[in-house]
Amino acid sequence: MTPIWEIAALSLKVSLWAVACSLPVGIACAWVLARCRFPGKILLDGLVHLPLVTPPVVVGYLLLIVLGRNGWLGRLFHDWFGVTFTFTWKGAAVAAAVMAFPLMVRAIRLGIESVDRRLEEAARTLGATPVRSLFTVTLPLAAPGLLTGALLAFARCLGEFGATITFVSNVPGQTRTLPLAIYTLLQTPEGETAAAWLAGVSLALAVVALAASELAARAVRKRLH
């Protein structure tokens, strides 16, 4: 069995990359949903939140169809960039990012909606472009929501299981994150003790992430006010 610290390190690596790569897309989606009106907005909102109501195994299977070696997008990444998602930590990061994406977008959207539109309009009357207004007014004021969204997504990524095992299997050192390692140990004779240790590590990491989310959000709110 892989040492506990290696499993924890892999879980942190997968979760950090998942959040880092999905955060720009999450901010863009949250801003569009919070500030724009267009035909199909309800459809976009539904698609963003689809992983919340879809069984993780189904999400993993869809990722396998699209990003697997025989999937059209997976083949494109492999041929053009030499990147393979199946049976690798990169695929585990993609699965975790997809499952955590709705939580991230929802928190960031609430943060953006809490910003007074009149402040954005004032910035534009002073010559700021919409993009500059976004980065100098909206996002700084919505920082508590951004931090909360990122850390909630990180905690969700740490606990991802169903989509990961379906999409990238359970490969030691590559895709066997904390939840998958616990599952493996529970199927192994006399593995309950090690599984309990891993469960404790997983719970501790999740609690730290959630506590950090709350403390960071409070600190930013205090600074802004």
PDB file of C-alpha atoms in Angstrom:
ATOM      1  CA  MET A   1       0.000   0.000   0.000  1.00  0.00           C
ATOM      2  CA  THR A   2       1.236   3.492  -0.841  1.00  0.00           C
ATOM      3  CA  PRO A   3       2.349   5.470   2.261  1.00  0.00           C
ATOM      4  CA  ILE A   4      -0.272   7.762   3.762  1.00  0.00           C
ATOM      5  CA  TRP A   5       1.771  10.908   3.119  1.00  0.00           C
ATOM      6  CA  GLU A   6       2.076  10.073  -0.591  1.00  0.00           C
ATOM      7  CA  ILE A   7      -1.678   9.534  -0.893  1.00  0.00           C
ATOM      8  CA  ALA A   8      -2.354  12.814   0.931  1.00  0.00           C
ATOM      9  CA  ALA A   9       0.181  14.630  -1.266  1.00  0.00           C
ATOM     10  CA  LEU A  10      -1.466  13.263  -4.419  1.00  0.00           C
ATOM     11  CA  SER A  11      -4.899  14.361  -3.171  1.00  0.00           C
ATOM     12  CA  LEU A  12      -3.593  17.866  -2.459  1.00  0.00           C
ATOM     13  CA  LYS A  13      -1.913  18.008  -5.874  1.00  0.00           C
ATOM     14  CA  VAL A  14      -5.077  16.923  -7.690  1.00  0.00           C
ATOM     15  CA  SER A  15      -7.280  19.306  -5.701  1.00  0.00           C
ATOM     16  CA  LEU A  16      -4.989  22.327  -6.086  1.00  0.00           C
ATOM     17  CA  TRP A  17      -4.643  21.838  -9.836  1.00  0.00           C
ATOM     18  CA  ALA A  18      -8.393  21.283 -10.186  1.00  0.00           C
ATOM     19  CA  VAL A  19      -9.169  24.553  -8.396  1.00  0.00           C
ATOM     20  CA  ALA A  20      -6.414  26.546 -10.127  1.00  0.00           C
ATOM     21  CA  CYS A  21      -7.498  25.471 -13.616  1.00  0.00           C
ATOM     22  CA  SER A  22     -11.237  25.854 -13.042  1.00  0.00           C
ATOM     23  CA  LEU A  23     -11.151  29.161 -11.130  1.00  0.00           C
ATOM     24  CA  PRO A  24     -10.824  31.478 -14.188  1.00  0.00           C
ATOM     25  CA  VAL A  25     -13.680  29.640 -15.918  1.00  0.00           C
ATOM     26  CA  GLY A  26     -15.708  29.734 -12.713  1.00  0.00           C
ATOM     27  CA  ILE A  27     -15.236  33.493 -12.349  1.00  0.00           C
ATOM     28  CA  ALA A  28     -16.268  34.049 -15.970  1.00  0.00           C
ATOM     29  CA  CYS A  29     -19.384  31.860 -15.628  1.00  0.00           C
ATOM     30  CA  ALA A  30     -20.343  33.482 -12.333  1.00  0.00           C
ATOM     31  CA  TRP A  31     -19.988  36.982 -13.795  1.00  0.00           C
ATOM     32  CA  VAL A  32     -22.064  36.083 -16.858  1.00  0.00           C
ATOM     33  CA  LEU A  33     -24.814  34.563 -14.708  1.00  0.00           C
ATOM     34  CA  ALA A  34     -24.773  37.475 -12.253  1.00  0.00           C
ATOM     35  CA  ARG A  35     -24.516  40.418 -14.619  1.00  0.00           C
ATOM     36  CA  CYS A  36     -25.715  39.432 -18.100  1.00  0.00           C
ATOM     37  CA  ARG A  37     -29.124  38.879 -19.637  1.00  0.00           C
ATOM     38  CA  PHE A  38     -29.340  36.760 -22.762  1.00  0.00           C
ATOM     39  CA  PRO A  39     -31.440  33.979 -24.312  1.00  0.00           C
ATOM     40  CA  GLY A  40     -30.391  30.641 -22.893  1.00  0.00           C
ATOM     41  CA  LYS A  41     -29.217  31.967 -19.531  1.00  0.00           C
ATOM     42  CA  ILE A  42     -31.438  29.460 -17.714  1.00  0.00           C
ATOM     43  CA  LEU A  43     -29.930  26.676 -19.823  1.00  0.00           C
ATOM     44  CA  LEU A  44     -26.386  27.786 -18.949  1.00  0.00           C
ATOM     45  CA  ASP A  45     -27.315  27.944 -15.271  1.00  0.00           C
ATOM     46  CA  GLY A  46     -28.714  24.433 -15.491  1.00  0.00           C
ATOM     47  CA  LEU A  47     -25.609  23.090 -17.222  1.00  0.00           C
ATOM     48  CA  VAL A  48     -23.338  24.653 -14.603  1.00  0.00           C
ATOM     49  CA  HIS A  49     -25.291  23.001 -11.784  1.00  0.00           C
ATOM     50  CA  LEU A  50     -25.815  19.682 -13.594  1.00  0.00           C
ATOM     51  CA  PRO A  51     -23.011  17.841 -11.711  1.00  0.00           C
ATOM     52  CA  LEU A  52     -24.860  18.541  -8.444  1.00  0.00           C
ATOM     53  CA  VAL A  53     -27.884  16.495  -9.503  1.00  0.00           C
ATOM     54  CA  THR A  54     -26.211  13.949 -11.789  1.00  0.00           C
ATOM     55  CA  PRO A  55     -24.778  10.741 -10.286  1.00  0.00           C
ATOM     56  CA  PRO A  56     -20.961  11.051 -10.144  1.00  0.00           C
ATOM     57  CA  VAL A  57     -20.598   7.744 -11.985  1.00  0.00           C
ATOM     58  CA  VAL A  58     -22.563   9.206 -14.903  1.00  0.00           C
ATOM     59  CA  VAL A  59     -20.336  12.301 -14.924  1.00  0.00           C
ATOM     60  CA  GLY A  60     -17.257  10.066 -14.940  1.00  0.00           C
ATOM     61  CA  TYR A  61     -18.651   8.004 -17.812  1.00  0.00           C
ATOM     62  CA  LEU A  62     -19.382  11.146 -19.851  1.00  0.00           C
ATOM     63  CA  LEU A  63     -15.834  12.376 -19.206  1.00  0.00           C
ATOM     64  CA  LEU A  64     -14.536   9.003 -20.380  1.00  0.00           C
ATOM     65  CA  ILE A  65     -16.528   9.297 -23.601  1.00  0.00           C
ATOM     66  CA  VAL A  66     -15.298  12.833 -24.299  1.00  0.00           C
ATOM     67  CA  LEU A  67     -11.765  12.842 -22.853  1.00  0.00           C
ATOM     68  CA  GLY A  68     -10.816   9.168 -23.107  1.00  0.00           C
ATOM     69  CA  ARG A  69      -8.188   8.003 -25.581  1.00  0.00           C
ATOM     70  CA  ASN A  70     -10.945   7.282 -28.108  1.00  0.00           C
ATOM     71  CA  GLY A  71     -12.963  10.402 -27.290  1.00  0.00           C
ATOM     72  CA  TRP A  72     -12.856  13.256 -29.786  1.00  0.00           C
ATOM     73  CA  LEU A  73     -11.482  15.767 -27.289  1.00  0.00           C
ATOM     74  CA  GLY A  74      -9.181  13.256 -25.623  1.00  0.00           C
ATOM     75  CA  ARG A  75      -7.697  12.298 -28.979  1.00  0.00           C
ATOM     76  CA  LEU A  76      -7.192  15.974 -29.818  1.00  0.00           C
ATOM     77  CA  PHE A  77      -5.303  16.632 -26.565  1.00  0.00           C
ATOM     78  CA  HIS A  78      -3.183  13.519 -27.094  1.00  0.00           C
ATOM     79  CA  ASP A  79      -2.306  14.260 -30.718  1.00  0.00           C
ATOM     80  CA  TRP A  80      -1.720  18.001 -30.361  1.00  0.00           C
ATOM     81  CA  PHE A  81      -0.298  18.348 -26.861  1.00  0.00           C
ATOM     82  CA  GLY A  82       0.720  14.833 -25.867  1.00  0.00           C
ATOM     83  CA  VAL A  83      -1.636  14.981 -22.858  1.00  0.00           C
ATOM     84  CA  THR A  84      -3.480  11.854 -21.751  1.00  0.00           C
ATOM     85  CA  PHE A  85      -6.200  12.029 -19.127  1.00  0.00           C
ATOM     86  CA  THR A  86      -7.165   8.399 -18.569  1.00  0.00           C
ATOM     87  CA  PHE A  87      -5.276   6.618 -15.770  1.00  0.00           C
ATOM     88  CA  THR A  88      -3.369   9.820 -14.852  1.00  0.00           C
ATOM     89  CA  TRP A  89      -3.578  12.441 -12.100  1.00  0.00           C
ATOM     90  CA  LYS A  90      -4.501  15.014 -14.756  1.00  0.00           C
ATOM     91  CA  GLY A  91      -7.714  13.125 -15.430  1.00  0.00           C
ATOM     92  CA  ALA A  92      -8.379  12.915 -11.694  1.00  0.00           C
ATOM     93  CA  ALA A  93      -7.997  16.700 -11.512  1.00  0.00           C
ATOM     94  CA  VAL A  94     -10.461  17.139 -14.383  1.00  0.00           C
ATOM     95  CA  ALA A  95     -13.026  14.874 -12.701  1.00  0.00           C
ATOM     96  CA  ALA A  96     -12.633  16.704  -9.387  1.00  0.00           C
ATOM     97  CA  ALA A  97     -12.891  20.110 -11.077  1.00  0.00           C
ATOM     98  CA  VAL A  98     -16.111  19.174 -12.881  1.00  0.00           C
ATOM     99  CA  MET A  99     -17.763  17.882  -9.711  1.00  0.00           C
ATOM    100  CA  ALA A 100     -16.707  20.927  -7.655  1.00  0.00           C
ATOM    101  CA  PHE A 101     -17.490  23.509 -10.339  1.00  0.00           C
ATOM    102  CA  PRO A 102     -21.129  24.209  -9.306  1.00  0.00           C
ATOM    103  CA  LEU A 103     -20.113  24.991  -5.713  1.00  0.00           C
ATOM    104  CA  MET A 104     -17.406  27.346  -6.918  1.00  0.00           C
ATOM    105  CA  VAL A 105     -19.661  29.190  -9.366  1.00  0.00           C
ATOM    106  CA  ARG A 106     -22.504  29.541  -6.874  1.00  0.00           C
ATOM    107  CA  ALA A 107     -20.304  31.109  -4.184  1.00  0.00           C
ATOM    108  CA  ILE A 108     -18.578  33.463  -6.624  1.00  0.00           C
ATOM    109  CA  ARG A 109     -21.897  34.446  -8.192  1.00  0.00           C
ATOM    110  CA  LEU A 110     -23.315  35.385  -4.790  1.00  0.00           C
ATOM    111  CA  GLY A 111     -20.199  37.456  -4.147  1.00  0.00           C
ATOM    112  CA  ILE A 112     -20.557  39.321  -7.443  1.00  0.00           C
ATOM    113  CA  GLU A 113     -24.281  39.891  -6.921  1.00  0.00           C
ATOM    114  CA  SER A 114     -23.513  41.480  -3.546  1.00  0.00           C
ATOM    115  CA  VAL A 115     -21.492  44.229  -5.264  1.00  0.00           C
ATOM    116  CA  ASP A 116     -23.501  47.411  -5.850  1.00  0.00           C
ATOM    117  CA  ARG A 117     -23.941  47.917  -9.590  1.00  0.00           C
ATOM    118  CA  ARG A 118     -23.735  51.683  -9.078  1.00  0.00           C
ATOM    119  CA  LEU A 119     -20.063  51.339  -8.195  1.00  0.00           C
ATOM    120  CA  GLU A 120     -19.401  49.605 -11.511  1.00  0.00           C
ATOM    121  CA  GLU A 121     -21.392  52.262 -13.366  1.00  0.00           C
ATOM    122  CA  ALA A 122     -19.438  55.004 -11.591  1.00  0.00           C
ATOM    123  CA  ALA A 123     -16.167  53.421 -12.694  1.00  0.00           C
ATOM    124  CA  ARG A 124     -17.372  53.314 -16.296  1.00  0.00           C
ATOM    125  CA  THR A 125     -18.438  56.973 -16.230  1.00  0.00           C
ATOM    126  CA  LEU A 126     -14.854  57.756 -15.209  1.00  0.00           C
ATOM    127  CA  GLY A 127     -13.577  56.015 -18.326  1.00  0.00           C
ATOM    128  CA  ALA A 128     -13.027  52.448 -17.161  1.00  0.00           C
ATOM    129  CA  THR A 129     -13.775  49.737 -19.693  1.00  0.00           C
ATOM    130  CA  PRO A 130     -16.050  46.857 -18.632  1.00  0.00           C
ATOM    131  CA  VAL A 131     -12.996  44.605 -18.278  1.00  0.00           C
ATOM    132  CA  ARG A 132     -11.102  47.143 -16.179  1.00  0.00           C
ATOM    133  CA  SER A 133     -14.192  47.742 -14.062  1.00  0.00           C
ATOM    134  CA  LEU A 134     -14.432  44.001 -13.480  1.00  0.00           C
ATOM    135  CA  PHE A 135     -10.836  43.688 -12.267  1.00  0.00           C
ATOM    136  CA  THR A 136     -10.605  46.945 -10.313  1.00  0.00           C
ATOM    137  CA  VAL A 137     -14.081  47.180  -8.778  1.00  0.00           C
ATOM    138  CA  THR A 138     -16.187  44.029  -9.012  1.00  0.00           C
ATOM    139  CA  LEU A 139     -13.698  41.274  -8.237  1.00  0.00           C
ATOM    140  CA  PRO A 140     -11.944  43.065  -5.338  1.00  0.00           C
ATOM    141  CA  LEU A 141     -15.313  43.747  -3.692  1.00  0.00           C
ATOM    142  CA  ALA A 142     -16.443  40.186  -4.408  1.00  0.00           C
ATOM    143  CA  ALA A 143     -13.219  38.743  -2.945  1.00  0.00           C
ATOM    144  CA  PRO A 144     -14.977  36.988  -0.016  1.00  0.00           C
ATOM    145  CA  GLY A 145     -17.126  35.089  -2.501  1.00  0.00           C
ATOM    146  CA  LEU A 146     -14.092  34.200  -4.613  1.00  0.00           C
ATOM    147  CA  LEU A 147     -12.202  32.856  -1.610  1.00  0.00           C
ATOM    148  CA  THR A 148     -15.221  30.942  -0.368  1.00  0.00           C
ATOM    149  CA  GLY A 149     -15.841  29.442  -3.806  1.00  0.00           C
ATOM    150  CA  ALA A 150     -12.214  28.382  -4.261  1.00  0.00           C
ATOM    151  CA  LEU A 151     -11.919  26.797  -0.820  1.00  0.00           C
ATOM    152  CA  LEU A 152     -15.312  25.065  -0.996  1.00  0.00           C
ATOM    153  CA  ALA A 153     -14.298  23.650  -4.368  1.00  0.00           C
ATOM    154  CA  PHE A 154     -10.972  22.527  -2.875  1.00  0.00           C
ATOM    155  CA  ALA A 155     -12.759  20.710  -0.049  1.00  0.00           C
ATOM    156  CA  ARG A 156     -15.128  19.081  -2.558  1.00  0.00           C
ATOM    157  CA  CYS A 157     -12.189  17.989  -4.716  1.00  0.00           C
ATOM    158  CA  LEU A 158     -10.581  16.287  -1.719  1.00  0.00           C
ATOM    159  CA  GLY A 159     -13.694  14.148  -1.299  1.00  0.00           C
ATOM    160  CA  GLU A 160     -14.304  13.277  -4.947  1.00  0.00           C
ATOM    161  CA  PHE A 161     -14.765   9.544  -5.579  1.00  0.00           C
ATOM    162  CA  GLY A 162     -17.413   8.391  -8.061  1.00  0.00           C
ATOM    163  CA  ALA A 163     -16.465  10.389 -11.156  1.00  0.00           C
ATOM    164  CA  THR A 164     -12.755   9.803 -10.527  1.00  0.00           C
ATOM    165  CA  ILE A 165     -12.875   6.023 -10.244  1.00  0.00           C
ATOM    166  CA  THR A 166     -15.146   5.800 -13.298  1.00  0.00           C
ATOM    167  CA  PHE A 167     -13.061   8.112 -15.476  1.00  0.00           C
ATOM    168  CA  VAL A 168      -9.448   7.360 -14.487  1.00  0.00           C
ATOM    169  CA  SER A 169      -9.751   4.127 -12.484  1.00  0.00           C
ATOM    170  CA  ASN A 170      -7.869   3.439  -9.227  1.00  0.00           C
ATOM    171  CA  VAL A 171      -4.165   3.540 -10.105  1.00  0.00           C
ATOM    172  CA  PRO A 172      -1.689   3.685  -7.180  1.00  0.00           C
ATOM    173  CA  GLY A 173       0.462   6.814  -7.309  1.00  0.00           C
ATOM    174  CA  GLN A 174      -1.576   8.339 -10.148  1.00  0.00           C
ATOM    175  CA  THR A 175      -5.293   8.423  -9.401  1.00  0.00           C
ATOM    176  CA  ARG A 176      -5.592   6.761  -5.981  1.00  0.00           C
ATOM    177  CA  THR A 177      -6.529   9.812  -3.933  1.00  0.00           C
ATOM    178  CA  LEU A 178      -7.687   9.645  -0.302  1.00  0.00           C
ATOM    179  CA  PRO A 179     -11.286   8.484  -1.006  1.00  0.00           C
ATOM    180  CA  LEU A 180     -10.111   5.820  -3.465  1.00  0.00           C
ATOM    181  CA  ALA A 181      -7.404   4.630  -1.074  1.00  0.00           C
ATOM    182  CA  ILE A 182      -9.973   4.316   1.730  1.00  0.00           C
ATOM    183  CA  TYR A 183     -12.261   2.336  -0.586  1.00  0.00           C
ATOM    184  CA  THR A 184      -9.367   0.041  -1.547  1.00  0.00           C
ATOM    185  CA  LEU A 185      -8.381  -0.582   2.076  1.00  0.00           C
ATOM    186  CA  LEU A 186     -11.953  -1.409   3.043  1.00  0.00           C
ATOM    187  CA  GLN A 187     -11.883  -4.159   0.400  1.00  0.00           C
ATOM    188  CA  THR A 188      -8.608  -5.496   1.822  1.00  0.00           C
ATOM    189  CA  PRO A 189      -8.434  -7.940   4.757  1.00  0.00           C
ATOM    190  CA  GLU A 190      -7.295  -6.151   7.940  1.00  0.00           C
ATOM    191  CA  GLY A 191      -7.241  -2.809   6.156  1.00  0.00           C
ATOM    192  CA  GLU A 192      -9.714  -1.091   8.474  1.00  0.00           C
ATOM    193  CA  THR A 193      -7.035   0.501  10.669  1.00  0.00           C
ATOM    194  CA  ALA A 194      -5.215   2.121   7.758  1.00  0.00           C
ATOM    195  CA  ALA A 195      -8.564   3.180   6.282  1.00  0.00           C
ATOM    196  CA  ALA A 196      -9.443   4.862   9.579  1.00  0.00           C
ATOM    197  CA  TRP A 197      -6.140   6.779   9.520  1.00  0.00           C
ATOM    198  CA  LEU A 198      -6.798   7.942   5.965  1.00  0.00           C
ATOM    199  CA  ALA A 199     -10.354   8.924   6.877  1.00  0.00           C
ATOM    200  CA  GLY A 200      -8.955  11.024   9.717  1.00  0.00           C
ATOM    201  CA  VAL A 201      -6.476  12.720   7.392  1.00  0.00           C
ATOM    202  CA  SER A 202      -9.227  13.398   4.844  1.00  0.00           C
ATOM    203  CA  LEU A 203     -11.544  14.819   7.501  1.00  0.00           C
ATOM    204  CA  ALA A 204      -8.768  17.015   8.917  1.00  0.00           C
ATOM    205  CA  LEU A 205      -7.926  18.439   5.493  1.00  0.00           C
ATOM    206  CA  ALA A 206     -11.594  19.177   4.776  1.00  0.00           C
ATOM    207  CA  VAL A 207     -12.078  20.901   8.148  1.00  0.00           C
ATOM    208  CA  VAL A 208      -8.943  23.000   7.626  1.00  0.00           C
ATOM    209  CA  ALA A 209     -10.137  24.024   4.147  1.00  0.00           C
ATOM    210  CA  LEU A 210     -13.597  25.012   5.393  1.00  0.00           C
ATOM    211  CA  ALA A 211     -12.188  26.882   8.395  1.00  0.00           C
ATOM    212  CA  ALA A 212      -9.722  28.691   6.143  1.00  0.00           C
ATOM    213  CA  SER A 213     -12.611  29.642   3.856  1.00  0.00           C
ATOM    214  CA  GLU A 214     -14.543  31.242   6.703  1.00  0.00           C
ATOM    215  CA  LEU A 215     -11.519  32.997   8.229  1.00  0.00           C
ATOM    216  CA  ALA A 216     -10.323  34.321   4.882  1.00  0.00           C
ATOM    217  CA  ALA A 217     -13.785  35.610   3.988  1.00  0.00           C
ATOM    218  CA  ARG A 218     -14.096  37.362   7.355  1.00  0.00           C
ATOM    219  CA  ALA A 219     -10.644  38.933   6.994  1.00  0.00           C
ATOM    220  CA  VAL A 220     -11.439  40.273   3.528  1.00  0.00           C
ATOM    221  CA  ARG A 221     -14.830  41.643   4.645  1.00  0.00           C
ATOM    222  CA  LYS A 222     -13.192  43.366   7.600  1.00  0.00           C
ATOM    223  CA  ARG A 223     -10.567  44.902   5.345  1.00  0.00           C
ATOM    224  CA  LEU A 224     -13.137  46.100   2.821  1.00  0.00           C
ATOM    225  CA  HIS A 225     -15.281  47.710   5.500  1.00  0.00           C
TER     226      HIS A 225
END
